[in-house]
């Protein structure tokens, strides 16, 4: 059997091909799955997708009509998939429920420290042999307060690093993580966290209840010199409200690895095109804002785990097995070789 993988980055391709070696052939495409590219999947029982794939009703219908029966997504998030439609069409959908939490947690701290210590500005200056320190003043993290929204595996890893810095720990989640409590974290309501934290990092999934969890009111409640980091999902932050606050000269720094309208932009080269997203265009002009292209997970360790789990999901599907990674059940398939 040949499996079709969409949205494969050049660094990922050898890892995916090696992981499937000895099991099944895999055809890797660098194009993302959407309404225009869905017909390419005709004749493929199993396809593999990335988090930036569009899996709405139209795409899922096209896939089902073309013979696709299983979708293996190479990510933890699945808000890009219409699961109700997939189930109605009899499609099996699986994801990667776990990979290295350190990849995202460490990158979130990379963003926080980069905006705190003005690393990008300093690097750009020294390339021009400008070695002045004006405008590069940062702050010690020790003794300051960090607010962590979402204290699951990634949030806990982020918290352990904060504890190593010697910070005061505030947390918010639907349930307390005993590991974080043992480190000294105090769980508080969101209003108090936004008001007291010097650094806020987001590690919650994107759900109807968490969409724009950082809205205009939350932003106004934050300290003028606070740092905000989002390495989870773009929809957690009301970007237009954030731009409005930044225009008022607020916040020491903002580090964003995700953006709520990133589909069709992130993972692609748009350098020779006119990007008509006025909000993003304005956002990247602020000197205290650092935007990266959804790369927090992108380490050899994490991608390796993602690929290995994806292979396991495919093998489970063909063997009629279920695991915690299955989002939508389907009829047991006939094993094809």
mmCIF file of C-alpha atoms in Angstrom:
data_model
loop_
_atom_site.group_PDB
_atom_site.id
_atom_site.type_symbol
_atom_site.label_atom_id
_atom_site.label_comp_id
_atom_site.label_asym_id
_atom_site.label_seq_id
_atom_site.Cartn_x
_atom_site.Cartn_y
_atom_site.Cartn_z
ATOM 1 C CA UNK A 1 0.000 0.000 0.000
ATOM 2 C CA UNK A 2 1.139 3.542 -0.743
ATOM 3 C CA UNK A 3 0.250 6.271 1.732
ATOM 4 C CA UNK A 4 -0.057 9.911 0.673
ATOM 5 C CA UNK A 5 1.402 12.521 3.026
ATOM 6 C CA UNK A 6 0.459 16.186 2.577
ATOM 7 C CA UNK A 7 2.327 19.268 3.816
ATOM 8 C CA UNK A 8 5.674 17.547 4.373
ATOM 9 C CA UNK A 9 8.553 19.888 5.171
ATOM 10 C CA UNK A 10 11.960 19.105 3.665
ATOM 11 C CA UNK A 11 13.353 18.256 7.131
ATOM 12 C CA UNK A 12 10.464 15.879 7.762
ATOM 13 C CA UNK A 13 10.614 13.910 4.540
ATOM 14 C CA UNK A 14 13.577 11.635 5.337
ATOM 15 C CA UNK A 15 12.161 10.970 8.810
ATOM 16 C CA UNK A 16 8.764 9.990 7.396
ATOM 17 C CA UNK A 17 10.253 7.809 4.654
ATOM 18 C CA UNK A 18 12.544 6.028 7.115
ATOM 19 C CA UNK A 19 9.735 5.467 9.630
ATOM 20 C CA UNK A 20 7.483 3.822 7.028
ATOM 21 C CA UNK A 21 10.338 1.786 5.561
ATOM 22 C CA UNK A 22 9.591 -1.918 5.893
ATOM 23 C CA UNK A 23 5.891 -1.242 6.407
ATOM 24 C CA UNK A 24 4.396 0.652 3.488
ATOM 25 C CA UNK A 25 5.448 3.029 0.743
ATOM 26 C CA UNK A 26 4.813 6.709 1.350
ATOM 27 C CA UNK A 27 4.513 9.532 -1.165
ATOM 28 C CA UNK A 28 5.409 12.897 0.350
ATOM 29 C CA UNK A 29 3.982 16.151 -1.013
ATOM 30 C CA UNK A 30 4.957 19.648 0.094
ATOM 31 C CA UNK A 31 1.491 21.026 -0.740
ATOM 32 C CA UNK A 32 -1.084 21.299 2.025
ATOM 33 C CA UNK A 33 -4.399 19.516 1.912
ATOM 34 C CA UNK A 34 -7.260 21.872 1.073
ATOM 35 C CA UNK A 35 -10.198 22.104 -1.311
ATOM 36 C CA UNK A 36 -7.885 22.593 -4.308
ATOM 37 C CA UNK A 37 -5.513 19.722 -3.523
ATOM 38 C CA UNK A 38 -7.972 17.158 -2.126
ATOM 39 C CA UNK A 39 -8.548 15.485 -5.542
ATOM 40 C CA UNK A 40 -4.875 14.405 -5.503
ATOM 41 C CA UNK A 41 -5.799 11.890 -2.797
ATOM 42 C CA UNK A 42 -8.119 9.914 -5.090
ATOM 43 C CA UNK A 43 -7.256 6.223 -4.855
ATOM 44 C CA UNK A 44 -5.363 6.509 -1.562
ATOM 45 C CA UNK A 45 -6.992 4.623 1.293
ATOM 46 C CA UNK A 46 -4.759 6.331 3.860
ATOM 47 C CA UNK A 47 -3.588 9.928 3.829
ATOM 48 C CA UNK A 48 -1.386 11.768 6.278
ATOM 49 C CA UNK A 49 -1.960 15.457 7.023
ATOM 50 C CA UNK A 50 -0.381 18.350 8.877
ATOM 51 C CA UNK A 51 -1.969 20.786 11.324
ATOM 52 C CA UNK A 52 -2.370 23.388 8.563
ATOM 53 C CA UNK A 53 -4.527 21.106 6.449
ATOM 54 C CA UNK A 54 -8.117 22.141 5.782
ATOM 55 C CA UNK A 55 -10.425 19.230 6.553
ATOM 56 C CA UNK A 56 -13.860 20.792 6.257
ATOM 57 C CA UNK A 57 -17.041 19.197 4.898
ATOM 58 C CA UNK A 58 -16.089 19.743 1.255
ATOM 59 C CA UNK A 59 -12.573 18.313 1.630
ATOM 60 C CA UNK A 60 -13.738 15.315 3.651
ATOM 61 C CA UNK A 61 -16.472 14.594 1.111
ATOM 62 C CA UNK A 62 -13.925 14.724 -1.713
ATOM 63 C CA UNK A 63 -11.604 12.384 0.183
ATOM 64 C CA UNK A 64 -14.366 9.876 0.938
ATOM 65 C CA UNK A 65 -15.581 9.872 -2.659
ATOM 66 C CA UNK A 66 -12.005 9.257 -3.802
ATOM 67 C CA UNK A 67 -11.653 6.166 -1.645
ATOM 68 C CA UNK A 68 -9.886 7.538 1.417
ATOM 69 C CA UNK A 69 -10.833 5.730 4.608
ATOM 70 C CA UNK A 70 -8.216 6.864 7.108
ATOM 71 C CA UNK A 71 -6.694 10.252 7.982
ATOM 72 C CA UNK A 72 -3.549 10.246 10.104
ATOM 73 C CA UNK A 73 -2.803 13.760 11.324
ATOM 74 C CA UNK A 74 0.767 14.570 12.332
ATOM 75 C CA UNK A 75 -0.142 16.842 15.240
ATOM 76 C CA UNK A 76 -1.784 16.943 18.642
ATOM 77 C CA UNK A 77 -4.264 19.649 17.653
ATOM 78 C CA UNK A 78 -7.233 18.738 15.497
ATOM 79 C CA UNK A 79 -9.372 21.883 15.403
ATOM 80 C CA UNK A 80 -8.847 21.909 11.612
ATOM 81 C CA UNK A 81 -10.903 18.706 11.210
ATOM 82 C CA UNK A 82 -14.705 18.534 11.125
ATOM 83 C CA UNK A 83 -14.964 15.364 13.205
ATOM 84 C CA UNK A 84 -18.755 15.105 12.954
ATOM 85 C CA UNK A 85 -18.598 15.036 9.159
ATOM 86 C CA UNK A 86 -15.696 12.576 9.220
ATOM 87 C CA UNK A 87 -17.686 10.198 11.415
ATOM 88 C CA UNK A 88 -20.754 10.537 9.237
ATOM 89 C CA UNK A 89 -18.657 9.624 6.199
ATOM 90 C CA UNK A 90 -17.183 6.596 7.950
ATOM 91 C CA UNK A 91 -13.640 7.946 8.063
ATOM 92 C CA UNK A 92 -11.139 6.960 10.730
ATOM 93 C CA UNK A 93 -9.242 9.963 12.087
ATOM 94 C CA UNK A 94 -6.200 9.654 14.333
ATOM 95 C CA UNK A 95 -3.784 12.190 15.750
ATOM 96 C CA UNK A 96 -0.595 12.251 17.794
ATOM 97 C CA UNK A 97 -1.814 12.670 21.354
ATOM 98 C CA UNK A 98 1.681 13.005 22.816
ATOM 99 C CA UNK A 99 5.157 14.114 21.807
ATOM 100 C CA UNK A 100 8.064 15.816 23.557
ATOM 101 C CA UNK A 101 6.575 18.620 25.690
ATOM 102 C CA UNK A 102 10.063 20.058 26.089
ATOM 103 C CA UNK A 103 10.219 21.159 22.456
ATOM 104 C CA UNK A 104 7.329 23.615 22.899
ATOM 105 C CA UNK A 105 8.139 24.598 26.485
ATOM 106 C CA UNK A 106 11.760 25.387 25.655
ATOM 107 C CA UNK A 107 10.749 27.367 22.571
ATOM 108 C CA UNK A 108 8.210 29.374 24.597
ATOM 109 C CA UNK A 109 11.057 30.340 26.902
ATOM 110 C CA UNK A 110 13.207 31.147 23.871
ATOM 111 C CA UNK A 111 10.564 33.638 22.740
ATOM 112 C CA UNK A 112 10.196 35.087 26.233
ATOM 113 C CA UNK A 113 13.918 35.660 26.680
ATOM 114 C CA UNK A 114 14.384 36.912 23.124
ATOM 115 C CA UNK A 115 11.854 39.727 23.589
ATOM 116 C CA UNK A 116 12.999 40.400 27.164
ATOM 117 C CA UNK A 117 16.665 40.796 26.193
ATOM 118 C CA UNK A 118 15.975 42.365 22.755
ATOM 119 C CA UNK A 119 17.969 39.635 20.992
ATOM 120 C CA UNK A 120 16.639 40.292 17.489
ATOM 121 C CA UNK A 121 17.328 44.020 17.715
ATOM 122 C CA UNK A 122 20.804 43.383 19.114
ATOM 123 C CA UNK A 123 21.630 40.866 16.385
ATOM 124 C CA UNK A 124 20.456 43.187 13.622
ATOM 125 C CA UNK A 125 22.582 46.018 15.060
ATOM 126 C CA UNK A 126 25.780 44.030 15.332
ATOM 127 C CA UNK A 127 25.451 42.919 11.720
ATOM 128 C CA UNK A 128 25.890 46.622 10.917
ATOM 129 C CA UNK A 129 28.739 46.894 13.472
ATOM 130 C CA UNK A 130 26.514 49.011 15.736
ATOM 131 C CA UNK A 131 27.475 47.918 19.237
ATOM 132 C CA UNK A 132 25.482 50.435 21.289
ATOM 133 C CA UNK A 133 23.385 49.188 24.194
ATOM 134 C CA UNK A 134 20.674 51.856 23.920
ATOM 135 C CA UNK A 135 17.242 50.245 23.871
ATOM 136 C CA UNK A 136 18.500 46.789 24.851
ATOM 137 C CA UNK A 137 17.755 46.937 28.582
ATOM 138 C CA UNK A 138 16.127 43.737 29.825
ATOM 139 C CA UNK A 139 15.039 42.379 33.205
ATOM 140 C CA UNK A 140 16.029 39.485 35.451
ATOM 141 C CA UNK A 141 13.408 36.740 35.595
ATOM 142 C CA UNK A 142 14.393 35.720 39.121
ATOM 143 C CA UNK A 143 11.903 36.993 41.689
ATOM 144 C CA UNK A 144 9.304 37.977 39.086
ATOM 145 C CA UNK A 145 5.919 36.313 38.596
ATOM 146 C CA UNK A 146 5.031 33.985 35.748
ATOM 147 C CA UNK A 147 1.448 33.121 34.864
ATOM 148 C CA UNK A 148 0.900 29.792 33.098
ATOM 149 C CA UNK A 149 -2.472 29.225 31.454
ATOM 150 C CA UNK A 150 -2.730 25.478 30.992
ATOM 151 C CA UNK A 151 -0.591 23.208 33.147
ATOM 152 C CA UNK A 152 -0.670 19.948 31.259
ATOM 153 C CA UNK A 153 2.507 18.275 30.005
ATOM 154 C CA UNK A 154 3.796 21.334 28.118
ATOM 155 C CA UNK A 155 2.672 23.830 30.751
ATOM 156 C CA UNK A 156 4.320 21.735 33.457
ATOM 157 C CA UNK A 157 7.582 21.596 31.495
ATOM 158 C CA UNK A 158 7.423 25.386 31.086
ATOM 159 C CA UNK A 159 6.766 25.725 34.828
ATOM 160 C CA UNK A 160 9.783 23.612 35.762
ATOM 161 C CA UNK A 161 11.980 25.975 33.758
ATOM 162 C CA UNK A 162 10.359 28.981 35.444
ATOM 163 C CA UNK A 163 11.038 27.371 38.810
ATOM 164 C CA UNK A 164 14.661 27.024 37.788
ATOM 165 C CA UNK A 165 14.775 30.759 37.136
ATOM 166 C CA UNK A 166 13.519 31.340 40.681
ATOM 167 C CA UNK A 167 10.178 32.854 39.697
ATOM 168 C CA UNK A 168 6.904 33.107 41.589
ATOM 169 C CA UNK A 169 4.443 30.683 39.965
ATOM 170 C CA UNK A 170 0.779 31.388 39.191
ATOM 171 C CA UNK A 171 -1.338 28.886 37.280
ATOM 172 C CA UNK A 172 -4.789 28.533 35.792
ATOM 173 C CA UNK A 173 -6.406 25.347 34.537
ATOM 174 C CA UNK A 174 -9.579 23.323 34.900
ATOM 175 C CA UNK A 175 -7.685 21.028 37.278
ATOM 176 C CA UNK A 176 -4.545 21.523 39.345
ATOM 177 C CA UNK A 177 -1.405 19.618 38.350
ATOM 178 C CA UNK A 178 0.150 18.125 41.526
ATOM 179 C CA UNK A 179 3.597 18.403 39.951
ATOM 180 C CA UNK A 180 3.173 22.162 39.545
ATOM 181 C CA UNK A 181 1.753 22.532 43.057
ATOM 182 C CA UNK A 182 4.823 20.728 44.408
ATOM 183 C CA UNK A 183 6.992 23.317 42.664
ATOM 184 C CA UNK A 184 5.135 26.049 44.546
ATOM 185 C CA UNK A 185 2.559 27.072 41.944
ATOM 186 C CA UNK A 186 -0.509 28.871 43.269
ATOM 187 C CA UNK A 187 -3.650 28.331 41.182
ATOM 188 C CA UNK A 188 -5.707 31.493 40.809
ATOM 189 C CA UNK A 189 -8.531 32.786 38.616
ATOM 190 C CA UNK A 190 -7.693 34.240 35.208
ATOM 191 C CA UNK A 191 -8.333 37.835 36.257
ATOM 192 C CA UNK A 192 -5.758 37.667 39.030
ATOM 193 C CA UNK A 193 -3.237 35.902 36.816
ATOM 194 C CA UNK A 194 -3.498 38.534 34.083
ATOM 195 C CA UNK A 195 -3.227 41.352 36.601
ATOM 196 C CA UNK A 196 -0.244 40.047 38.593
ATOM 197 C CA UNK A 197 1.976 38.163 36.152
ATOM 198 C CA UNK A 198 5.101 39.737 34.667
ATOM 199 C CA UNK A 199 5.231 36.961 32.073
ATOM 200 C CA UNK A 200 2.202 35.087 30.735
ATOM 201 C CA UNK A 201 2.544 31.928 28.652
ATOM 202 C CA UNK A 202 -0.356 30.090 26.991
ATOM 203 C CA UNK A 203 -0.510 26.292 26.965
ATOM 204 C CA UNK A 204 -4.215 25.485 26.632
ATOM 205 C CA UNK A 205 -5.912 23.828 23.634
ATOM 206 C CA UNK A 206 -8.128 25.847 21.320
ATOM 207 C CA UNK A 207 -11.715 25.096 22.282
ATOM 208 C CA UNK A 208 -14.900 27.188 22.156
ATOM 209 C CA UNK A 209 -14.303 27.940 25.840
ATOM 210 C CA UNK A 210 -10.709 29.095 25.277
ATOM 211 C CA UNK A 211 -11.055 30.991 21.998
ATOM 212 C CA UNK A 212 -9.806 34.558 22.616
ATOM 213 C CA UNK A 213 -9.051 33.703 26.232
ATOM 214 C CA UNK A 214 -6.681 36.651 25.885
ATOM 215 C CA UNK A 215 -9.271 39.201 24.794
ATOM 216 C CA UNK A 216 -9.384 42.987 25.047
ATOM 217 C CA UNK A 217 -10.344 42.872 28.736
ATOM 218 C CA UNK A 218 -7.526 40.461 29.599
ATOM 219 C CA UNK A 219 -4.993 42.576 27.716
ATOM 220 C CA UNK A 220 -6.124 45.732 29.500
ATOM 221 C CA UNK A 221 -5.758 43.953 32.842
ATOM 222 C CA UNK A 222 -2.140 43.022 32.150
ATOM 223 C CA UNK A 223 0.770 45.085 33.420
ATOM 224 C CA UNK A 224 2.072 47.687 30.969
ATOM 225 C CA UNK A 225 5.503 46.049 31.075
ATOM 226 C CA UNK A 226 4.306 42.427 30.933
ATOM 227 C CA UNK A 227 5.534 39.833 28.450
ATOM 228 C CA UNK A 228 3.009 37.650 26.577
ATOM 229 C CA UNK A 229 3.991 34.383 24.874
ATOM 230 C CA UNK A 230 1.736 32.144 22.786
ATOM 231 C CA UNK A 231 3.162 28.880 21.473
ATOM 232 C CA UNK A 232 -0.132 26.954 21.572
ATOM 233 C CA UNK A 233 -2.868 28.060 19.147
ATOM 234 C CA UNK A 234 -3.349 31.423 17.465
ATOM 235 C CA UNK A 235 -7.052 31.620 18.256
ATOM 236 C CA UNK A 236 -6.308 31.966 21.968
ATOM 237 C CA UNK A 237 -5.403 35.625 21.405
ATOM 238 C CA UNK A 238 -7.637 38.345 19.973
ATOM 239 C CA UNK A 239 -4.973 39.701 17.637
ATOM 240 C CA UNK A 240 -6.794 42.885 16.696
ATOM 241 C CA UNK A 241 -7.188 43.746 20.373
ATOM 242 C CA UNK A 242 -3.502 42.973 20.894
ATOM 243 C CA UNK A 243 -2.507 45.336 18.094
ATOM 244 C CA UNK A 244 -4.655 48.060 19.645
ATOM 245 C CA UNK A 245 -2.824 47.693 22.981
ATOM 246 C CA UNK A 246 0.580 47.614 21.300
ATOM 247 C CA UNK A 247 -0.227 50.865 19.513
ATOM 248 C CA UNK A 248 -0.644 52.418 22.952
ATOM 249 C CA UNK A 249 2.972 51.500 23.709
ATOM 250 C CA UNK A 250 2.149 48.702 26.114
ATOM 251 C CA UNK A 251 4.062 45.509 26.981
ATOM 252 C CA UNK A 252 7.754 44.818 27.243
ATOM 253 C CA UNK A 253 7.435 42.133 24.616
ATOM 254 C CA UNK A 254 5.126 39.736 22.807
ATOM 255 C CA UNK A 255 6.337 36.418 21.405
ATOM 256 C CA UNK A 256 3.959 34.627 19.050
ATOM 257 C CA UNK A 257 4.703 31.293 17.405
ATOM 258 C CA UNK A 258 1.090 30.992 16.249
ATOM 259 C CA UNK A 259 -1.419 33.364 14.685
ATOM 260 C CA UNK A 260 -5.181 32.992 14.466
ATOM 261 C CA UNK A 261 -5.251 33.532 10.677
ATOM 262 C CA UNK A 262 -2.075 31.570 9.933
ATOM 263 C CA UNK A 263 -3.727 29.069 7.563
ATOM 264 C CA UNK A 264 -2.526 29.769 4.046
ATOM 265 C CA UNK A 265 0.459 31.737 5.349
ATOM 266 C CA UNK A 266 2.555 29.760 7.812
ATOM 267 C CA UNK A 267 4.833 27.032 6.426
ATOM 268 C CA UNK A 268 4.802 28.786 3.030
ATOM 269 C CA UNK A 269 7.157 31.227 1.312
ATOM 270 C CA UNK A 270 5.238 34.463 0.822
ATOM 271 C CA UNK A 271 8.321 36.669 0.515
ATOM 272 C CA UNK A 272 7.650 37.571 -3.124
ATOM 273 C CA UNK A 273 3.926 38.177 -2.649
ATOM 274 C CA UNK A 274 1.781 40.956 -1.244
ATOM 275 C CA UNK A 275 0.300 39.667 2.006
ATOM 276 C CA UNK A 276 -3.114 41.259 2.371
ATOM 277 C CA UNK A 277 -3.507 40.478 6.077
ATOM 278 C CA UNK A 278 -3.388 43.996 7.523
ATOM 279 C CA UNK A 279 -3.442 42.752 11.116
ATOM 280 C CA UNK A 280 -0.390 40.543 10.664
ATOM 281 C CA UNK A 281 1.382 43.215 8.624
ATOM 282 C CA UNK A 282 0.894 45.717 11.450
ATOM 283 C CA UNK A 283 1.809 43.191 14.129
ATOM 284 C CA UNK A 284 5.270 42.455 12.735
ATOM 285 C CA UNK A 285 6.153 46.163 12.584
ATOM 286 C CA UNK A 286 6.244 46.569 16.369
ATOM 287 C CA UNK A 287 9.825 46.474 17.681
ATOM 288 C CA UNK A 288 8.755 44.605 20.821
ATOM 289 C CA UNK A 289 6.970 41.812 18.921
ATOM 290 C CA UNK A 290 8.575 38.605 17.684
ATOM 291 C CA UNK A 291 6.554 36.356 15.361
ATOM 292 C CA UNK A 292 7.741 32.907 14.309
ATOM 293 C CA UNK A 293 6.041 30.438 11.990
ATOM 294 C CA UNK A 294 4.569 27.716 14.227
ATOM 295 C CA UNK A 295 7.926 26.056 14.840
ATOM 296 C CA UNK A 296 7.837 25.434 18.586
ATOM 297 C CA UNK A 297 7.334 21.690 18.114
ATOM 298 C CA UNK A 298 9.985 21.491 15.395
ATOM 299 C CA UNK A 299 12.858 19.556 16.941
ATOM 300 C CA UNK A 300 14.300 16.284 15.710
ATOM 301 C CA UNK A 301 13.138 14.666 18.954
ATOM 302 C CA UNK A 302 9.531 15.840 18.723
ATOM 303 C CA UNK A 303 9.147 15.339 14.960
ATOM 304 C CA UNK A 304 10.659 11.872 15.318
ATOM 305 C CA UNK A 305 8.074 10.974 17.950
ATOM 306 C CA UNK A 306 5.278 12.454 15.834
ATOM 307 C CA UNK A 307 6.298 10.413 12.802
ATOM 308 C CA UNK A 308 6.702 7.182 14.791
ATOM 309 C CA UNK A 309 3.266 7.615 16.370
ATOM 310 C CA UNK A 310 1.754 8.345 12.957
ATOM 311 C CA UNK A 311 3.164 5.061 11.635
ATOM 312 C CA UNK A 312 1.732 3.250 14.660
ATOM 313 C CA UNK A 313 -1.664 4.848 13.995
ATOM 314 C CA UNK A 314 -1.615 3.595 10.413
ATOM 315 C CA UNK A 315 -0.593 0.081 11.466
ATOM 316 C CA UNK A 316 -3.298 0.051 14.158
ATOM 317 C CA UNK A 317 -5.894 1.074 11.589
ATOM 318 C CA UNK A 318 -4.894 -1.697 9.190
ATOM 319 C CA UNK A 319 -4.931 -4.257 12.003
ATOM 320 C CA UNK A 320 -8.311 -3.102 13.266
ATOM 321 C CA UNK A 321 -6.881 -1.881 16.573
ATOM 322 C CA UNK A 322 -7.881 1.248 18.466
ATOM 323 C CA UNK A 323 -5.706 3.484 20.603
ATOM 324 C CA UNK A 324 -6.038 6.731 22.511
ATOM 325 C CA UNK A 325 -4.973 8.535 19.321
ATOM 326 C CA UNK A 326 -8.186 7.664 17.454
ATOM 327 C CA UNK A 327 -10.528 10.649 17.325
ATOM 328 C CA UNK A 328 -13.205 9.158 15.123
ATOM 329 C CA UNK A 329 -13.968 5.409 14.953
ATOM 330 C CA UNK A 330 -14.856 3.632 11.733
ATOM 331 C CA UNK A 331 -15.606 0.128 10.585
ATOM 332 C CA UNK A 332 -12.735 -2.309 10.816
ATOM 333 C CA UNK A 333 -10.823 -2.132 7.535
ATOM 334 C CA UNK A 334 -9.705 -5.014 5.423
ATOM 335 C CA UNK A 335 -5.948 -5.396 5.680
ATOM 336 C CA UNK A 336 -4.287 -4.377 2.440
ATOM 337 C CA UNK A 337 -0.710 -5.077 1.475
#
